[in-house]
Coordinates of C-alpha atoms in Angstrom, one line a residue:
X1302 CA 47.1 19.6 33.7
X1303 CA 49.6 17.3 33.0
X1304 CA 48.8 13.2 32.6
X1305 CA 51.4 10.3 32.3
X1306 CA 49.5 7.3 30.7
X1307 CA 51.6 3.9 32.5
X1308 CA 50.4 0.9 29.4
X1309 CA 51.2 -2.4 29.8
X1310 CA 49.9 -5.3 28.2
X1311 CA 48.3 -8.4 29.8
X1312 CA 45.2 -6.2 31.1
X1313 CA 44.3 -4.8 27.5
X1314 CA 40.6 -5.7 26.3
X1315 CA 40.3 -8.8 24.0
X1316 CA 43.7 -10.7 25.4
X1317 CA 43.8 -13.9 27.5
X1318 CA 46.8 -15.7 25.8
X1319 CA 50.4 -15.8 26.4
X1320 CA 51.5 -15.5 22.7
X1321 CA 49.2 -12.2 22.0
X1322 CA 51.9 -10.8 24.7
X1323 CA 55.3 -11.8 22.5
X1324 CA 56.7 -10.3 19.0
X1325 CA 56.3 -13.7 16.9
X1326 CA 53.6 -14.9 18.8
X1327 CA 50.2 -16.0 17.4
X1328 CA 47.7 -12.7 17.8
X1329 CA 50.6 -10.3 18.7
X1330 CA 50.0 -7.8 16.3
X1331 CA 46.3 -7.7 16.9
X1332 CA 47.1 -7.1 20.4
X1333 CA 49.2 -4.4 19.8
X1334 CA 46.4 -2.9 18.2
X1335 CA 44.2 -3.2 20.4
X1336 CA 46.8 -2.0 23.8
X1337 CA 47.7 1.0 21.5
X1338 CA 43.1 1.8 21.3
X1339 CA 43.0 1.0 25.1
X1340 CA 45.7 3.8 25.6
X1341 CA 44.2 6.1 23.3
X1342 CA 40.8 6.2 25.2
X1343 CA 42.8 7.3 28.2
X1344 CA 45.0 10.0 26.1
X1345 CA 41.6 11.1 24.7
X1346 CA 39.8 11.6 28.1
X1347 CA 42.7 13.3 29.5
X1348 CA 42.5 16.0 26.3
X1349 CA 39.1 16.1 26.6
X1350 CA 39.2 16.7 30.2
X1351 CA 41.2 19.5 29.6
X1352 CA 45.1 18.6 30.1
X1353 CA 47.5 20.4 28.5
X1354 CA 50.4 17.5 27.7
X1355 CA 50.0 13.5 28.0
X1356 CA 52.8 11.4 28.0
X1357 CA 52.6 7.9 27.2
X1358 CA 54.9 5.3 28.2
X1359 CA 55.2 1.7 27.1
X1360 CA 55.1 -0.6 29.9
X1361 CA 55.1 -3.9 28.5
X1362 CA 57.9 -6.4 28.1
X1363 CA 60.9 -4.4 26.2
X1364 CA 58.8 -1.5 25.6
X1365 CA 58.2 -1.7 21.7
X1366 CA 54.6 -2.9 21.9
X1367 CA 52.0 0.6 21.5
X1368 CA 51.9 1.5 18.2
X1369 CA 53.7 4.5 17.1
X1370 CA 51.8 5.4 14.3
X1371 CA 48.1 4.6 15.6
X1372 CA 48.5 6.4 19.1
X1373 CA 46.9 9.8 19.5
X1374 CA 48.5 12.3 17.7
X1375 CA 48.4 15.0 20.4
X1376 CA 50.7 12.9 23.1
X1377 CA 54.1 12.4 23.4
X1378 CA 55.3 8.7 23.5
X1379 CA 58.1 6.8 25.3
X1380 CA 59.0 3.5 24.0
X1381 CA 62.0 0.9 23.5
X1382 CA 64.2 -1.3 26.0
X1383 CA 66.0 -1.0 29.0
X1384 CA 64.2 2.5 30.1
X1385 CA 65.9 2.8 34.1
X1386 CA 62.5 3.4 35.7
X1387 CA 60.6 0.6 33.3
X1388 CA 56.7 1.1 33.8
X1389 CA 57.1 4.6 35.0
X1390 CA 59.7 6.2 32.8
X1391 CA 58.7 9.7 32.2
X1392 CA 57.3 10.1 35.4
X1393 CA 58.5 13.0 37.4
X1394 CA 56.9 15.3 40.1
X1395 CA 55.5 17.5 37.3
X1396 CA 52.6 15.5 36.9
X1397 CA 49.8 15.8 38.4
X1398 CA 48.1 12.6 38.1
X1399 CA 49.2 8.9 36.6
X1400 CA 46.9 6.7 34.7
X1401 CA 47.5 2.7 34.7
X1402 CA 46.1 1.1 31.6
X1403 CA 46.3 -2.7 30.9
X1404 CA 47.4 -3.5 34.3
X1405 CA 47.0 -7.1 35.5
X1406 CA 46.8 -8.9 39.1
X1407 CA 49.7 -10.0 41.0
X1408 CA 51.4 -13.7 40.8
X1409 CA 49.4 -15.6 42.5
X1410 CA 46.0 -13.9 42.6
X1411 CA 42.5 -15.6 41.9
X1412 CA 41.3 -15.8 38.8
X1413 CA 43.8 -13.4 37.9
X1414 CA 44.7 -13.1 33.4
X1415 CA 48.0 -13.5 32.7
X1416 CA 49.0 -13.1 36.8
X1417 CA 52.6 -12.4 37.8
X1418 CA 54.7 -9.7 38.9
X1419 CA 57.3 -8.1 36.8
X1420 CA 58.5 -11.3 35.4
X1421 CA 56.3 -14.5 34.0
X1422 CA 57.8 -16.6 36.2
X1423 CA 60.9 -16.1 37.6
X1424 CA 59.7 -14.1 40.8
X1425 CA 57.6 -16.1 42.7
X1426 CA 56.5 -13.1 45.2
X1427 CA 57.6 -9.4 46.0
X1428 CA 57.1 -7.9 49.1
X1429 CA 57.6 -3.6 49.8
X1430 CA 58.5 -2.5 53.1
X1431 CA 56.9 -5.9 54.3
X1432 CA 53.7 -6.0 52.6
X1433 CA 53.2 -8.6 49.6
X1434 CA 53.2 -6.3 46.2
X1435 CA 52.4 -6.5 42.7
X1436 CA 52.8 -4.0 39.5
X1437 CA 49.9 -1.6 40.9
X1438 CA 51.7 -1.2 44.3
X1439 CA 54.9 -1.0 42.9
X1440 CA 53.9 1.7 40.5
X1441 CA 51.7 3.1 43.0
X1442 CA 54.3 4.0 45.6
X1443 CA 56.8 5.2 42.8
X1444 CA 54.1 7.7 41.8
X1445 CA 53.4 8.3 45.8
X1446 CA 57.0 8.7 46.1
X1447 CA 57.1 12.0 43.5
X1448 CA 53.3 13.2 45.4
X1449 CA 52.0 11.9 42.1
X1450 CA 48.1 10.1 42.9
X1451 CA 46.6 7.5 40.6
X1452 CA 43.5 8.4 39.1
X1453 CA 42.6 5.1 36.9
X1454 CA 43.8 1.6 37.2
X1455 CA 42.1 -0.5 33.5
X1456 CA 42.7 -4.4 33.4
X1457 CA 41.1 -7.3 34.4
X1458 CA 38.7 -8.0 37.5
X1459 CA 41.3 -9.2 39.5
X1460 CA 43.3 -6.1 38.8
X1461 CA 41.1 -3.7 40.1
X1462 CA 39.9 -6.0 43.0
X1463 CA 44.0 -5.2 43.7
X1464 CA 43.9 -1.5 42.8
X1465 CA 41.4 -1.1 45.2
X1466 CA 42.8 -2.4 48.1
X1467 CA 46.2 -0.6 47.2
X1468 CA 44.7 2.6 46.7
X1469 CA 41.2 2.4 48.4
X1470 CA 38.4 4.9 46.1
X1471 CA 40.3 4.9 42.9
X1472 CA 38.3 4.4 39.9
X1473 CA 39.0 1.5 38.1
X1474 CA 37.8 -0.2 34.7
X1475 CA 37.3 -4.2 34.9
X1476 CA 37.7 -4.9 30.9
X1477 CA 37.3 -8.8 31.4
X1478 CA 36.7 -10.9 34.2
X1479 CA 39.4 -13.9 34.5
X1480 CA 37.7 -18.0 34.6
X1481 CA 41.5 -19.1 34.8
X1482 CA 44.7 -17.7 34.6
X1483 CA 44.2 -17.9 30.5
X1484 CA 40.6 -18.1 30.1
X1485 CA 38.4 -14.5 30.8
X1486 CA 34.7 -13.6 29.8
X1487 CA 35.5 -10.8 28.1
X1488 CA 33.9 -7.1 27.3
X1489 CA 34.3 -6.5 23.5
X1490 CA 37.1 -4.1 23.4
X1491 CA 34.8 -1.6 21.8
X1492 CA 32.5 -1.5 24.7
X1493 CA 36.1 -1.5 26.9
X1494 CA 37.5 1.2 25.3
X1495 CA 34.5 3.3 26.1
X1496 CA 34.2 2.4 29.4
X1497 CA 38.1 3.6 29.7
X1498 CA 37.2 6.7 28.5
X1499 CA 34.6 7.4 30.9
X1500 CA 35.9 6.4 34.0
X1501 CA 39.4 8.2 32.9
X1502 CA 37.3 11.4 31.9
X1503 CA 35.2 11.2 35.2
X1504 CA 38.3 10.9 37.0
X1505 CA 40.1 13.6 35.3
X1506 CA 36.9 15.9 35.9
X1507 CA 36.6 15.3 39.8
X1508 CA 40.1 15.1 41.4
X1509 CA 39.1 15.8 44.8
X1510 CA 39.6 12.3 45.5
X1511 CA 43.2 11.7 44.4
X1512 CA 46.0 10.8 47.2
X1513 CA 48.9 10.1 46.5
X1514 CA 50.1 6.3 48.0
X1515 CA 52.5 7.5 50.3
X1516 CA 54.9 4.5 52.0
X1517 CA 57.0 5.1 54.9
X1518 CA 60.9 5.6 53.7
X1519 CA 63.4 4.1 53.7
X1520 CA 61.8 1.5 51.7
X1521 CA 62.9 -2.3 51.6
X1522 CA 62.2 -4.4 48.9
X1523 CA 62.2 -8.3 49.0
X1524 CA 62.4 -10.7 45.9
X1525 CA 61.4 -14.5 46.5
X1526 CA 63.3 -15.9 43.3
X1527 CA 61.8 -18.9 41.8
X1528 CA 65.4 -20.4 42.2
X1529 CA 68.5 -19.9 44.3
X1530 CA 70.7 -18.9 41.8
X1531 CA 68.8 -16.2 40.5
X1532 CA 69.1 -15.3 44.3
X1533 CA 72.7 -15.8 44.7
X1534 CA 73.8 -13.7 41.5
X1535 CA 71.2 -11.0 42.4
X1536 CA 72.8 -10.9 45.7
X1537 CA 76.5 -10.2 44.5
X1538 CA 75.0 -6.8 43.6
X1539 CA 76.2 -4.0 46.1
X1540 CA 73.4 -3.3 48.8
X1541 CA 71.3 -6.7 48.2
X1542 CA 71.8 -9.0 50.9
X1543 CA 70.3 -12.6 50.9
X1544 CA 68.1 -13.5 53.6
X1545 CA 67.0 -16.9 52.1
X1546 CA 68.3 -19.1 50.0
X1547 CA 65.7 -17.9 47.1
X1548 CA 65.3 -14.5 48.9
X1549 CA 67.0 -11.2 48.2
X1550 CA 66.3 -8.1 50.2
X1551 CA 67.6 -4.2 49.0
X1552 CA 66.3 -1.6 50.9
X1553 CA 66.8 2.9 50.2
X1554 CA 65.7 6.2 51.1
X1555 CA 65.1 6.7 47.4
X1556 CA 62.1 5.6 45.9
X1557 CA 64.1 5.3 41.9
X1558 CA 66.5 3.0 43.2
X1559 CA 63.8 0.6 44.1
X1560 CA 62.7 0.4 40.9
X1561 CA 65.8 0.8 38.8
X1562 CA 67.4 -2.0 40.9
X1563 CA 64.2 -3.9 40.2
X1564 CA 64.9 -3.9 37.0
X1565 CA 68.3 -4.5 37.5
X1566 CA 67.7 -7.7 39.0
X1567 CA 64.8 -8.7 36.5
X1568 CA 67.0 -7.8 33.8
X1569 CA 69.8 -11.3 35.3
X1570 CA 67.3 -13.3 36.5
X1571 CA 65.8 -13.6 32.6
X1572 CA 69.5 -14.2 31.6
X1573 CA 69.8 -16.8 34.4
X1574 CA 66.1 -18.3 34.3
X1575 CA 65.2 -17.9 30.8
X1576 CA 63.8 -21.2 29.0
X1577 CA 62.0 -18.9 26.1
X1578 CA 58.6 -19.9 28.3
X1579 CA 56.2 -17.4 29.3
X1580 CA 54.4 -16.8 32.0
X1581 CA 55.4 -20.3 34.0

């Protein structure tokens, strides 16, 4: 059996605040420490579940977040900036199943830590093939896109609440429940870490469950920028075409370009946008 491990940062047990998520910020290290545990309870279910390899991949921010020398020994890691396929770098159709680890809510949910989609707060909403998307349906249908099915989504309340309309049955791990979009009662991450372990190894046990998502191509993605001329220079890109003054729309029959143009896009906008604030 063969496992990728998708980690990003904002759903990892023990965080609520915007500077734990930034090199420099107040906490940061900590929380690297404790994204780099939250991973390793997933890479140790999947061993312990019998896979064969695990592959880890970074999905936070510009990649340099897990800890090289405190993850699991027995994976392989993928780490560092301006990786094509971002969250899922390293995933092919090889796999057989995808784990999400530290995954948060979409901009805009309820009670959602840390919410937004791909960017703090440059994209106000992103919509795929019509329907309003976050991370876990972005990542989702990439994986659906290779016949790769999800078998864990790990984050916050809200985050699951998400996964599971997404992805319908999929086992998912609720390490803190949000009060705001800064403030969560937390599980000890511990407890969390646990908790990861056994859902991921129950998961990894039983896979008559898994489906891949599987969206109709060709697939169109649509950006609602916070501001027009993030939409104006993402629309001098060939094949994006502005439908809105703050609205730019891309569509493809493959799935890759989707998310490689994403980050693309994500990749101006923080040039055009950036104010060195976070999350709005």
């Amino acid at each position: 059996m063969k496992v990728f491990v998708s980690v990003d940062m904002e759903g990892v047990s023990g965080l609520t605040d915007p500077e734990e998520m930034r090199a420099g910020g107040r906490g940061y290290e900590r929380g690297c420490e404790l994204m780099t545990a939250d991973a390793n309870a997933a890479v140790r279910a999947a061993f312990d579940a019998g896979a064969d390899q695990v592959v880890v991949t970074d999905s936070h921010g510009r990649g340099k977040n897990l800890r090289a020398d405190l993850i699991d020994e027995r994976c392989t890691l993928i780490r560092g900036p301006h990786m094509a396929m971002r969250m899922g770098e390293g995933l092919d159709a090889s796999f057989d199943v995808a784990l999400y680890v530290g995954y948060h809510a979409r901009a805009g949910a309820e009670r959602g830590v840390l919410n937004h989609t791909w960017m703090g707060r440059e994209i106000q909403d992103l919509y795929l093939n019509g329907e309003v998307a976050g991370e876990i349906r972005l990542m989702a249908g990439y994986a659906g896109s290779l016949g790769v099915p999800v078998g864990l989504v790990a984050g916050d309340e809200a985050a699951c609440v998400e996964a599971r309309d997404v992805l319908g049955d999929v086992p998912t791990v609720a390490v803190k429940a949000g009060h705001d979009r800064y403030a969560a009662e937390l599980v000890p991450p511990a407890r969390a870490q646990e908790m990861i372990y056994e859902a991921a190894l129950r998961s990894l046990r039983d896979p008559s469950g898994w489906r891949p998502l599987a969206l109709p191509s060709p697939y169109t993605l649509a950006i609602d920028w916070n501001t027009t001329s993030i939409a104006q220079s993402c629309s001098l890109i060939p094949g994006v075409t502005s439908t809105a003054p703050r609205v730019t729309e891309f569509t493809s029959a493959d799935y890759a370009e989707i998310v490689g143009l994403l980050g693309i896009c994500a990749t101006l906008a923080g040039e055009i946008g950036c104010t060195g604030r976070h999350y709005g």
